[in-house]
Coordinates of C-alpha atoms and ligand atoms in Angstrom, one line a residue:
X107 CA -5.0 -26.3 3.4
X108 CA -3.5 -23.3 1.7
X109 CA -7.0 -21.7 1.2
X110 CA -7.5 -21.8 5.0
X111 CA -4.4 -19.7 5.5
X112 CA -5.7 -16.9 3.3
X113 CA -7.6 -13.8 4.4
X114 CA -9.6 -13.6 1.2
X115 CA -11.6 -10.5 2.2
X116 CA -8.5 -8.3 2.7
X117 CA -6.9 -9.8 -0.4
X118 CA -9.9 -9.3 -2.7
X119 CA -10.9 -5.8 -1.5
X120 CA -7.4 -4.5 -1.9
X121 CA -6.8 -6.0 -5.3
X122 CA -10.2 -5.0 -6.6
X123 CA -9.8 -1.4 -5.5
X124 CA -6.3 -1.4 -7.1
X125 CA -7.7 -2.6 -10.4
X126 CA -10.7 -0.2 -10.1
X127 CA -8.2 2.7 -9.8
X128 CA -5.8 1.6 -12.5
X129 CA -8.1 0.7 -15.3
X130 CA -10.0 4.0 -15.6
X131 CA -6.7 6.0 -15.2
X132 CA -5.2 3.9 -17.9
X133 CA -8.2 4.3 -20.2
X134 CA -8.5 8.1 -19.7
X135 CA -5.0 9.3 -18.9
X136 CA -5.7 13.0 -19.6
X137 CA -8.8 13.3 -17.5
X138 CA -7.3 11.0 -14.9
X139 CA -4.2 13.1 -14.7
X140 CA -6.3 16.3 -14.2
X141 CA -8.3 14.6 -11.5
X142 CA -5.3 13.4 -9.7
X143 CA -3.7 16.8 -9.7
X144 CA -6.9 18.4 -8.5
X145 CA -7.3 15.8 -5.7
X146 CA -3.7 16.3 -4.7
X147 CA -4.1 20.1 -4.4
X148 CA -7.3 19.7 -2.5
X149 CA -5.7 17.2 0.0
X150 CA -2.5 19.1 0.7
X151 CA -4.4 22.4 0.9
X152 CA -7.0 21.1 3.3
X153 CA -5.2 18.4 5.3
X154 CA -1.6 19.4 4.8
X155 CA -1.2 21.1 8.1
X156 CA -2.1 17.8 9.8
X157 CA 0.9 16.2 8.2
X158 CA 3.1 19.0 9.5
X159 CA 1.8 18.7 13.0
X160 CA 2.0 15.0 12.9
X161 CA 5.7 15.2 11.8
X162 CA 6.8 17.5 14.5
X163 CA 4.5 15.9 17.1
X164 CA 5.9 12.4 16.4
X165 CA 9.4 13.7 16.7
X166 CA 8.9 15.1 20.2
X167 CA 6.8 12.1 21.2
X168 CA 9.7 9.8 20.4
X169 CA 12.2 12.0 22.3
X170 CA 9.8 11.9 25.3
X171 CA 9.6 8.1 25.1
X172 CA 13.3 7.7 24.5
X173 CA 14.4 9.9 27.5
X174 CA 11.4 9.2 29.7
X175 CA 10.9 6.2 31.9
X176 CA 9.9 3.9 29.0
X177 CA 13.1 4.5 27.2
X178 CA 15.0 1.9 29.2
X179 CA 12.6 -0.9 28.5
X180 CA 14.6 -3.8 26.9
X181 CA 13.2 -5.3 23.7
X182 CA 13.9 -8.9 24.8
X183 CA 15.1 -10.6 28.0
X184 CA 16.9 -8.6 30.6
X185 CA 20.7 -8.7 29.9
X186 CA 20.1 -9.9 26.3
X187 CA 22.6 -8.5 23.8
X188 CA 21.4 -6.8 20.5
X189 CA 20.7 -9.4 17.8
X190 CA 22.7 -7.4 15.3
X191 CA 25.8 -5.2 15.6
X192 CA 25.0 -1.5 15.3
X193 CA 26.6 -1.4 11.8
X194 CA 24.5 -4.2 10.4
X195 CA 21.4 -2.9 12.1
X196 CA 21.9 0.6 10.7
X197 CA 22.6 -0.7 7.2
X198 CA 19.5 -3.0 7.2
X199 CA 17.4 -0.2 8.5
X200 CA 18.6 2.1 5.7
X201 CA 18.2 -0.4 2.9
X202 CA 14.6 -1.3 3.9
X203 CA 13.5 2.3 4.4
X204 CA 15.3 3.9 1.5
X205 CA 14.8 3.1 -2.2
X206 CA 16.2 4.4 -5.4
X207 CA 14.5 7.8 -4.8
X208 CA 17.5 8.9 -2.8
X209 CA 19.6 8.7 -5.9
X210 CA 16.9 10.7 -7.8
X211 CA 16.2 13.4 -5.3
X212 CA 19.7 13.5 -3.8
X213 CA 21.0 14.6 -7.3
X214 CA 18.2 16.8 -8.4
X215 CA 16.0 18.1 -5.6
X216 CA 18.2 21.2 -5.2
X217 CA 17.4 22.3 -8.7
X218 CA 13.7 22.7 -8.0
X219 CA 14.4 24.8 -5.0
X220 CA 17.0 26.8 -6.9
X221 CA 14.4 27.8 -9.4
X222 CA 11.4 28.2 -7.0
X223 CA 13.1 28.9 -3.6
X224 CA 11.3 28.9 -0.3
X225 CA 10.7 32.0 1.9
X226 CA 10.1 34.3 -1.1
X227 CA 13.9 34.3 -2.0
X228 CA 15.1 35.4 -5.4
X229 CA 15.5 32.4 -7.7
X230 CA 19.1 31.6 -8.3
X231 CA 20.3 34.0 -5.6
X232 CA 23.1 33.1 -3.2
X233 CA 20.6 32.5 -0.4
X234 CA 18.4 30.4 -2.7
X235 CA 21.4 28.2 -3.5
X236 CA 22.3 27.7 0.1
X237 CA 18.7 26.8 1.0
X238 CA 18.4 24.6 -2.1
X239 CA 21.3 22.5 -0.8
X240 CA 19.7 22.3 2.6
X241 CA 16.0 21.7 2.1
X242 CA 16.5 18.2 0.7
X243 CA 18.4 17.2 3.9
X244 CA 15.5 18.5 5.9
X245 CA 13.0 16.4 3.9
X246 CA 15.1 13.3 4.5
X247 CA 16.1 14.3 8.1
X248 CA 15.2 13.7 11.7
X249 CA 11.4 14.5 11.4
X250 CA 11.1 12.1 8.5
X251 CA 12.9 9.4 10.3
X252 CA 10.8 10.0 13.3
X253 CA 7.7 9.3 11.1
X254 CA 9.4 6.0 10.1
X255 CA 10.3 5.0 13.6
X256 CA 7.0 5.7 15.3
X257 CA 5.2 2.5 14.3
X258 CA 8.3 0.5 15.3
X259 CA 7.8 1.5 19.0
X260 CA 4.4 -0.3 19.7
X261 CA 5.2 -3.1 17.3
X262 CA 8.6 -3.8 19.0
X263 CA 7.1 -3.6 22.4
X264 CA 4.3 -6.0 21.6
X265 CA 6.6 -8.3 19.7
X266 CA 9.6 -8.5 22.0
X267 CA 8.2 -7.7 25.4
X268 CA 4.6 -9.0 25.3
X269 CA 5.8 -11.7 22.9
X270 CA 2.8 -11.3 20.5
X271 CA 3.3 -12.2 16.9
X272 CA 2.7 -8.8 15.1
X273 CA 2.6 -9.1 11.3
X274 CA -0.3 -6.7 10.8
X275 CA -0.8 -3.1 11.8
X276 CA -4.2 -3.9 13.2
X277 CA -2.5 -6.2 15.7
X278 CA -0.3 -3.3 16.8
X279 CA -3.4 -1.2 17.4
X280 CA -5.0 -4.0 19.6
X281 CA -4.0 -2.6 23.0
X282 CA -6.0 0.5 22.2
X283 CA -8.9 -0.8 20.0
X284 CA -9.2 -4.1 21.8
X285 CA -11.4 -6.8 20.1
X286 CA -12.2 -4.4 17.3
X287 CA -8.8 -5.4 15.9
X288 CA -10.5 -8.7 14.8
X289 CA -13.5 -6.9 13.3
X290 CA -14.2 -4.4 10.6
X291 CA -12.0 -1.7 12.1
X292 CA -9.0 -4.1 12.1
X293 CA -9.6 -5.1 8.5
X294 CA -10.0 -1.4 7.5
X295 CA -6.7 -0.5 9.2
X296 CA -4.9 -3.3 7.3
X297 CA -6.5 -2.5 4.0
X298 CA -5.7 1.2 4.3
X299 CA -2.1 0.3 5.3
X300 CA -1.9 -1.8 2.1
X301 CA -3.2 1.1 -0.1
X302 CA -0.6 3.3 1.5
X303 CA 2.1 0.9 0.5
X304 CA 0.8 0.5 -3.0
X305 CA 0.6 4.3 -3.3
X306 CA 4.1 4.6 -2.0
X307 CA 5.3 2.1 -4.6
X308 CA 3.5 4.1 -7.2
X309 CA 5.6 7.2 -6.4
X310 CA 8.9 5.3 -5.9
X311 CA 8.8 3.0 -8.9
X312 CA 7.2 5.8 -11.0
X313 CA 10.2 8.0 -10.3
X314 CA 12.9 5.4 -10.3
X315 CA 12.0 3.5 -13.5
X316 CA 12.4 6.5 -15.9
X317 CA 15.7 7.3 -14.2
X318 CA 17.0 3.8 -15.0
X319 CA 15.6 4.1 -18.5
X320 CA 17.5 7.3 -19.0
X321 CA 20.7 5.6 -17.9
X322 CA 20.1 2.7 -20.4
X323 CA 19.3 5.2 -23.1
X324 CA 22.6 7.0 -22.5
X325 CA 24.5 3.8 -22.5
X326 CA 22.9 2.1 -25.5
X327 CA 21.5 5.0 -27.6
X328 CA 18.0 3.5 -27.4
X329 CA 15.6 6.5 -27.2
X330 CA 13.7 7.0 -24.0
X331 CA 10.1 5.9 -24.4
X332 CA 7.1 4.5 -22.5
X333 CA 8.0 1.1 -23.9
X334 CA 11.5 1.3 -22.5
X335 CA 10.0 2.3 -19.1
X336 CA 7.7 -0.7 -19.1
X337 CA 10.6 -3.0 -20.0
X338 CA 12.7 -1.6 -17.1
X339 CA 9.8 -1.9 -14.7
X340 CA 9.3 -5.5 -15.7
X341 CA 12.9 -6.4 -15.2
X342 CA 13.0 -4.7 -11.8
X343 CA 9.8 -6.4 -10.8
X344 CA 11.2 -9.8 -11.9
X345 CA 14.3 -9.2 -9.7
X346 CA 12.4 -8.2 -6.6
X347 CA 9.8 -10.9 -7.0
X348 CA 12.6 -13.4 -7.3
X349 CA 14.1 -12.0 -4.2
X350 CA 10.7 -12.1 -2.4
X351 CA 10.2 -15.7 -3.7
X352 CA 13.5 -17.0 -2.4
X353 CA 12.8 -15.8 1.1
X354 CA 13.7 -12.8 3.2
X355 CA 16.9 -14.2 4.6
X356 CA 18.7 -15.1 1.4
X357 CA 17.5 -12.5 -1.1
X358 CA 17.2 -9.4 1.0
X359 CA 20.5 -10.0 2.9
X360 CA 22.5 -10.5 -0.3
X361 CA 20.9 -7.5 -2.0
X362 CA 21.4 -5.3 1.1
X363 CA 25.1 -6.1 1.3
X364 CA 25.6 -5.4 -2.4
X365 CA 23.7 -2.2 -1.9
X366 CA 26.0 -1.0 0.8
X367 CA 29.2 -1.8 -1.0
X368 CA 28.1 -0.1 -4.3
X369 CA 26.8 2.9 -2.4
X370 CA 30.1 3.3 -0.6
X371 CA 32.0 3.0 -3.9
X372 CA 29.9 5.5 -5.7
X373 CA 29.7 8.2 -3.0
X374 CA 33.4 8.0 -2.1
X375 CA 34.3 8.2 -5.8
X376 CA 32.3 11.3 -6.3
X377 CA 33.6 12.9 -3.2
X378 CA 37.2 12.2 -4.1
X379 CA 37.2 12.9 -7.8
X380 CA 34.7 15.7 -7.5
X381 CA 35.1 19.1 -5.9
X382 CA 35.8 17.7 -2.4
X383 CA 36.3 20.9 -0.5
X384 CA 33.2 22.6 -2.1
X385 CA 31.1 19.5 -1.2
X386 CA 32.3 19.5 2.4
X387 CA 31.9 23.3 2.8
X388 CA 28.4 23.3 1.4
X389 CA 27.5 20.3 3.5
X390 CA 28.8 22.0 6.7
X391 CA 26.9 25.1 5.8
X392 CA 23.7 23.2 5.2
X393 CA 23.9 21.5 8.6
X394 CA 24.2 24.9 10.3
X395 CA 21.3 26.4 8.3
X396 CA 19.2 23.4 9.1
X397 CA 19.9 23.3 12.8
X398 CA 19.1 27.0 13.0
X399 CA 15.8 26.8 11.2
X400 CA 14.4 23.3 11.7
X401 CA 11.3 24.5 13.6
X402 CA 10.6 27.2 11.1
X403 CA 10.9 24.7 8.2
X404 CA 8.7 22.1 10.1
X405 CA 5.8 24.5 10.5
X406 CA 6.1 26.8 7.6
X407 CA 2.8 27.0 5.8
X408 CA 3.3 30.2 3.7
X409 CA -0.2 31.4 4.5
X410 CA 0.2 34.9 3.0
X411 CA 2.2 34.5 -0.2
X412 CA 0.7 31.1 -0.9
X413 CA 3.7 30.0 -3.0
X414 CA 2.6 26.4 -2.7
X415 CA 6.1 25.4 -1.6
X416 CA 5.1 23.7 1.7
X417 CA 2.3 21.8 -0.1
X418 CA 4.3 20.7 -3.0
X419 CA 7.3 19.6 -1.0
X420 CA 7.1 19.3 2.8
X421 CA 3.6 18.0 3.0
X422 CA 4.2 15.7 0.0
X423 CA 7.3 14.4 1.7
X424 CA 5.7 13.7 5.1
X425 CA 2.9 11.9 3.4
X426 CA 5.4 9.8 1.4
X427 CA 7.3 8.8 4.5
X428 CA 4.0 8.2 6.3
X429 CA 2.7 5.7 3.7
X430 CA 5.9 3.7 4.1
X431 CA 6.1 4.0 7.9
X432 CA 4.1 1.0 9.1
X433 CA 6.0 -1.3 6.7
X434 CA 9.4 0.1 7.8
X435 CA 8.2 0.1 11.4
X436 CA 7.5 -3.7 11.2
X437 CA 11.0 -4.1 9.9
X438 CA 12.8 -1.9 12.4
X439 CA 10.9 -3.7 15.2
X440 CA 12.0 -7.1 14.0
X441 CA 15.7 -6.3 13.8
X442 CA 15.8 -4.4 17.1
X443 CA 15.8 -7.4 19.5
X444 CA 18.1 -6.9 22.4
X445 CA 18.1 -3.1 22.2
X446 CA 16.4 -0.8 24.5
X447 CA 13.5 1.4 23.2
X448 CA 15.8 4.4 23.6
X449 CA 18.6 2.7 21.5
X450 CA 16.1 1.8 18.8
X451 CA 14.6 5.3 18.6
X452 CA 17.8 7.3 18.8
X453 CA 19.6 4.9 16.5
X454 CA 16.9 5.3 13.8
X455 CA 16.8 9.0 14.1
X456 CA 20.6 9.5 14.1
X457 CA 21.8 6.8 11.6
X458 CA 18.9 7.4 9.2
X459 CA 19.5 11.1 9.1
X460 CA 23.3 10.8 8.8
X461 CA 22.8 8.3 5.9
X462 CA 20.5 10.5 3.9
X463 CA 22.5 13.6 4.7
X464 CA 25.7 12.0 3.2
X465 CA 23.8 11.2 0.0
X466 CA 22.3 14.7 -0.4
X467 CA 25.5 16.5 0.5
X468 CA 27.7 14.5 -2.0
X469 CA 25.3 14.0 -4.9
X470 CA 23.5 17.3 -4.6
X471 CA 26.5 19.5 -4.2
X472 CA 28.4 17.8 -7.0
X473 CA 25.5 18.7 -9.3
X474 CA 25.3 22.2 -7.9
X475 CA 29.0 22.6 -8.6
X476 CA 28.5 21.6 -12.2
X477 CA 25.8 24.2 -12.6
X478 CA 27.6 27.1 -10.9
X479 CA 30.8 26.5 -12.8
X480 CA 29.1 26.1 -16.2
X481 CA 30.4 22.6 -16.6
X482 CA 26.9 21.2 -17.2
X483 CA 23.7 23.3 -17.5
X484 CA 21.7 21.0 -15.1
X485 CA 18.8 23.5 -14.9
X486 CA 18.3 23.8 -18.6
X487 CA 18.5 20.0 -19.1
X488 CA 15.9 19.6 -16.3
X489 CA 13.6 22.0 -18.0
X490 CA 14.0 20.7 -21.5
X491 CA 14.4 17.0 -21.0
X492 CA 13.1 16.3 -17.5
X493 CA 14.7 15.1 -14.2
X494 CA 15.7 11.5 -15.2
X495 CA 17.9 12.8 -18.1
X496 CA 19.3 15.6 -16.0
X497 CA 20.3 13.1 -13.3
X498 CA 22.0 10.7 -15.7
X499 CA 23.7 13.7 -17.4
X500 CA 25.2 14.7 -14.0
X501 CA 26.5 11.1 -13.6
X502 CA 27.9 11.1 -17.1
X503 CA 30.2 14.0 -16.2
X504 CA 32.2 11.7 -13.9
X505 CA 35.5 10.3 -14.9
X506 CA 35.1 6.6 -16.1
X507 CA 31.5 7.5 -17.0
X508 CA 31.2 4.3 -19.0
X509 CA 31.5 2.4 -15.7
X510 CA 29.9 5.0 -13.4
X511 CA 26.6 5.4 -15.3
X512 CA 25.9 1.6 -15.4
X513 CA 27.0 1.4 -11.7
X514 CA 24.5 4.1 -10.8
X515 CA 21.7 2.3 -12.7
X516 CA 22.6 -1.1 -11.1
X517 CA 22.5 0.6 -7.7
X518 CA 19.1 2.1 -8.5
X519 CA 17.8 -1.4 -9.4
X520 CA 19.2 -2.9 -6.2
X521 CA 17.8 -0.1 -4.1
X522 CA 14.3 -0.7 -5.7
X523 CA 14.6 -4.4 -5.2
X524 CA 15.6 -4.2 -1.5
X525 CA 12.6 -2.0 -0.8
X526 CA 10.1 -4.0 -2.8
X527 CA 11.0 -7.5 -2.0
X528 CA 10.2 -6.8 1.6
X529 CA 7.1 -4.8 0.6
X530 CA 5.7 -7.8 -1.3
X531 CA 6.5 -9.9 1.7
X532 CA 4.6 -7.7 4.1
X533 CA 1.6 -7.3 1.7
X534 CA 1.4 -11.1 1.4
X535 CA 1.6 -11.4 5.2
X536 CA -1.3 -9.0 5.7
X537 CA -3.5 -10.9 3.3
X538 CA -3.1 -14.2 5.3
X539 CA -4.9 -15.3 8.4
X540 CA -2.0 -17.5 9.4
X541 CA 1.7 -17.2 8.5
X542 CA 3.9 -20.2 9.2
X543 CA 7.4 -18.9 9.0
X544 CA 6.9 -17.0 5.7
X545 CA 3.8 -16.0 3.8
X546 CA 2.9 -18.4 0.9
X547 CA 5.2 -18.1 -2.1
X548 CA 2.5 -17.6 -4.7
X549 CA 1.1 -14.8 -2.5
X550 CA 4.4 -13.1 -2.3
X551 CA 4.9 -13.3 -6.1
X552 CA 1.4 -12.0 -6.6
X553 CA 2.0 -8.8 -4.6
X554 CA 5.4 -8.3 -6.2
X555 CA 3.6 -7.9 -9.5
X556 CA 0.6 -6.1 -8.1
X557 CA 3.0 -3.5 -6.7
X558 CA 4.1 -2.5 -10.2
X559 CA 0.6 -2.0 -11.6
X560 CA 0.0 1.5 -10.3
X561 CA 3.4 2.9 -11.2
X562 CA 2.8 1.6 -14.8
X563 CA -0.4 3.6 -15.1
X564 CA 1.1 6.6 -13.4
X565 CA 4.1 6.6 -15.8
X566 CA 1.7 6.4 -18.7
X567 CA -0.2 9.5 -17.4
X568 CA 3.2 11.2 -16.8
X569 CA 4.2 14.2 -14.7
X570 CA 5.9 14.6 -11.4
X571 CA 2.7 15.8 -9.7
X572 CA 0.8 12.6 -10.7
X573 CA 3.5 10.5 -9.1
X574 CA 3.5 12.5 -5.9
X575 CA -0.3 12.3 -5.8
X576 CA -0.2 8.5 -5.2
X577 CA 1.4 9.0 -1.8
X578 CA -0.5 12.1 -0.9
X579 CA -3.9 10.6 -1.4
X580 CA -3.1 7.3 0.4
X581 CA -1.5 9.0 3.4
X582 CA -4.5 10.7 5.1
X583 CA -5.8 7.5 6.8
X584 CA -2.3 6.8 8.0
X585 CA -2.4 10.0 10.1
X586 CA -5.2 8.3 12.1
X587 CA -3.5 5.0 12.2
X588 CA -0.3 6.7 13.5
X589 CA -2.4 8.3 16.3
X590 CA -3.9 4.8 17.1
X591 CA -0.4 3.4 17.3
X592 CA 0.8 6.1 19.7
X593 CA -2.3 5.5 21.9
X594 CA -1.7 1.8 21.8
X595 CA 1.9 2.0 22.9
X596 CA 1.0 4.3 25.8
X597 CA -1.9 2.1 26.9
X598 CA 0.1 -1.1 26.6
X599 CA 3.1 0.2 28.7
X600 CA 0.7 1.8 31.2
X601 CA -1.3 -1.5 31.6
X602 CA 1.9 -3.5 32.1
X603 CA 3.3 -0.9 34.5
X604 CA 0.0 -1.1 36.5
X605 CA 0.2 -4.9 36.5
X606 CA 3.8 -4.7 37.6
X607 CA 2.9 -2.3 40.4
X608 CA -0.1 -4.6 41.5
X609 CA 2.2 -7.7 41.4
X610 CA 4.9 -5.9 43.3
X611 CA 2.3 -4.7 45.9
X612 CA 0.9 -8.3 46.2
X613 CA 4.4 -9.6 46.7
X614 CA 5.1 -7.0 49.3
X615 CA 1.9 -7.8 51.3
X616 CA 2.5 -11.5 51.0
X617 CA 6.0 -11.0 52.4
X618 CA 4.7 -8.6 55.1
X619 CA 2.0 -11.2 56.0
X620 CA 4.6 -14.0 56.3
X621 CA 6.7 -11.7 58.5
X622 CA 3.8 -10.8 60.8
X623 CA 2.8 -14.5 61.1
X624 CA 6.3 -15.5 61.9
X625 CA 6.5 -12.7 64.5
X626 CA 3.2 -13.9 66.0
X627 CA 4.3 -17.5 66.2
X628 CA 7.6 -16.3 67.7
X629 CA 5.9 -14.3 70.5
X630 CA 3.3 -17.0 71.1
X631 CA 6.1 -19.5 71.5
X632 CA 7.8 -17.0 73.9
X633 CA 4.7 -16.6 76.0
X634 CA 4.2 -20.4 76.2
X635 CA 7.8 -20.8 77.4
X636 CA 7.2 -18.1 80.1
X637 CA 4.0 -19.6 81.2
X638 CA 5.8 -22.9 81.7
Ligands
NM2_778 N1 11.0 8.0 1.2 C1 12.1 7.7 2.1 O1 11.7 5.5 -2.9 C2 12.3 5.3 -1.8 O2 13.4 5.7 -1.7 C3 11.5 4.8 -0.7 C4 11.1 7.1 0.1 C5 9.8 7.8 2.0 C6 11.1 9.3 0.8 C7 11.4 5.7 0.4

């Protein structure tokens, strides 16, 4: 019975390729690392501009949809109220789409830009500091959230308006690719989507795990090591597989609520006990700088100086958002019942951006303050001991550090769990032909553990570039899938609009016909009367 539910082809191909990538990389880490870096350079150098165009294109496409005539389409029955309040909707959206990386990059991203600034600025100069505090907000800003929101539009339309059960991306492409969704093309789309998610997990868990290890090391004195990383990864995996096992409703809801409470406590605490005015002034300044330059930043390729900044950062980021996007899109679509397409799009862009901006402004500027005022040499720690240690050292400067550092680590663990319990759920759903209520339990557990294989190997190889590569390499097919999703949405609404026009015309002519008949009968009756 269970075997009939499984889509063994998708399941086996994805898992076999995953193993075929992990084993050689684990056996030959040095060569593997070199190859990954070379591949990443080649990809961003050659295809990077397509990520940039896709980012800005998707942003304007969504604005066109939101404010055009499709924006008012209701995702549900006419008059239906939203299934979730805007607050719960926004917090669920945030928890699903954002993992522990926001704690990582929110605290340390500026330091990379401070040392190697964009636009040929002098490292460490005043301008470099202002841009350093701003670029992270851009990389987690409206363009990025547009990439997240795009798949939600066709999925939500098909799911709530056409009432089709969409659990797979191939299903969302059906209006455009037709029956091919059931054939090889459909399978390829689903498998590539799964690779994307596995690559995305490689980057996220590969970054998040050493950060938690650094926190544990600071608290307990156990030295940081690959063994400690593996231990942490296993614990995190057990937590999110347990959450995936116990079902979306219970596990994810509980963890998401905890996440919001702890985040609120941490950020408010840093803002209040930290340099409040400096943080607020820097934040305000960054918003201005960003609004003034967003188009320039979106399409900056640095073709003459070739500093590598756009490739290393913006192109990497867009690919990282892209590999998560179908998964987050499925989630946004599900929770948006009762909203209009415009509310869903603008809500995602606005709330997502505000949420990330708050993190970057508070965490980043607190760390910048420590550096500029010689309270903590963040940059030297970054260079000498790496980003995870630098991040934990920043948190360790807070009052009540004995509580704040563990709180930071717990928050990171919960953030990872809320992203990956739903990832395991979606991966399991894609590898089944039939899903009754939830995907099979063993299947969910299986993917929860499979998700941590690639990060394990990538951490073994080491290096930030290696981790970034996992997302960069798996993102390219997602560019095409995103285009298919755009075309599918446009085709589906146009088809339905045409049907509506035809139906309205039919109704008009039927009414017209009845009116003519009635008139005819009336005049015939009149003539008969006269003749008599
Ligand atoms: N994004 C938002 O690791 C995470 O926080 C998951 C990362 C794509 C940069 C999402």
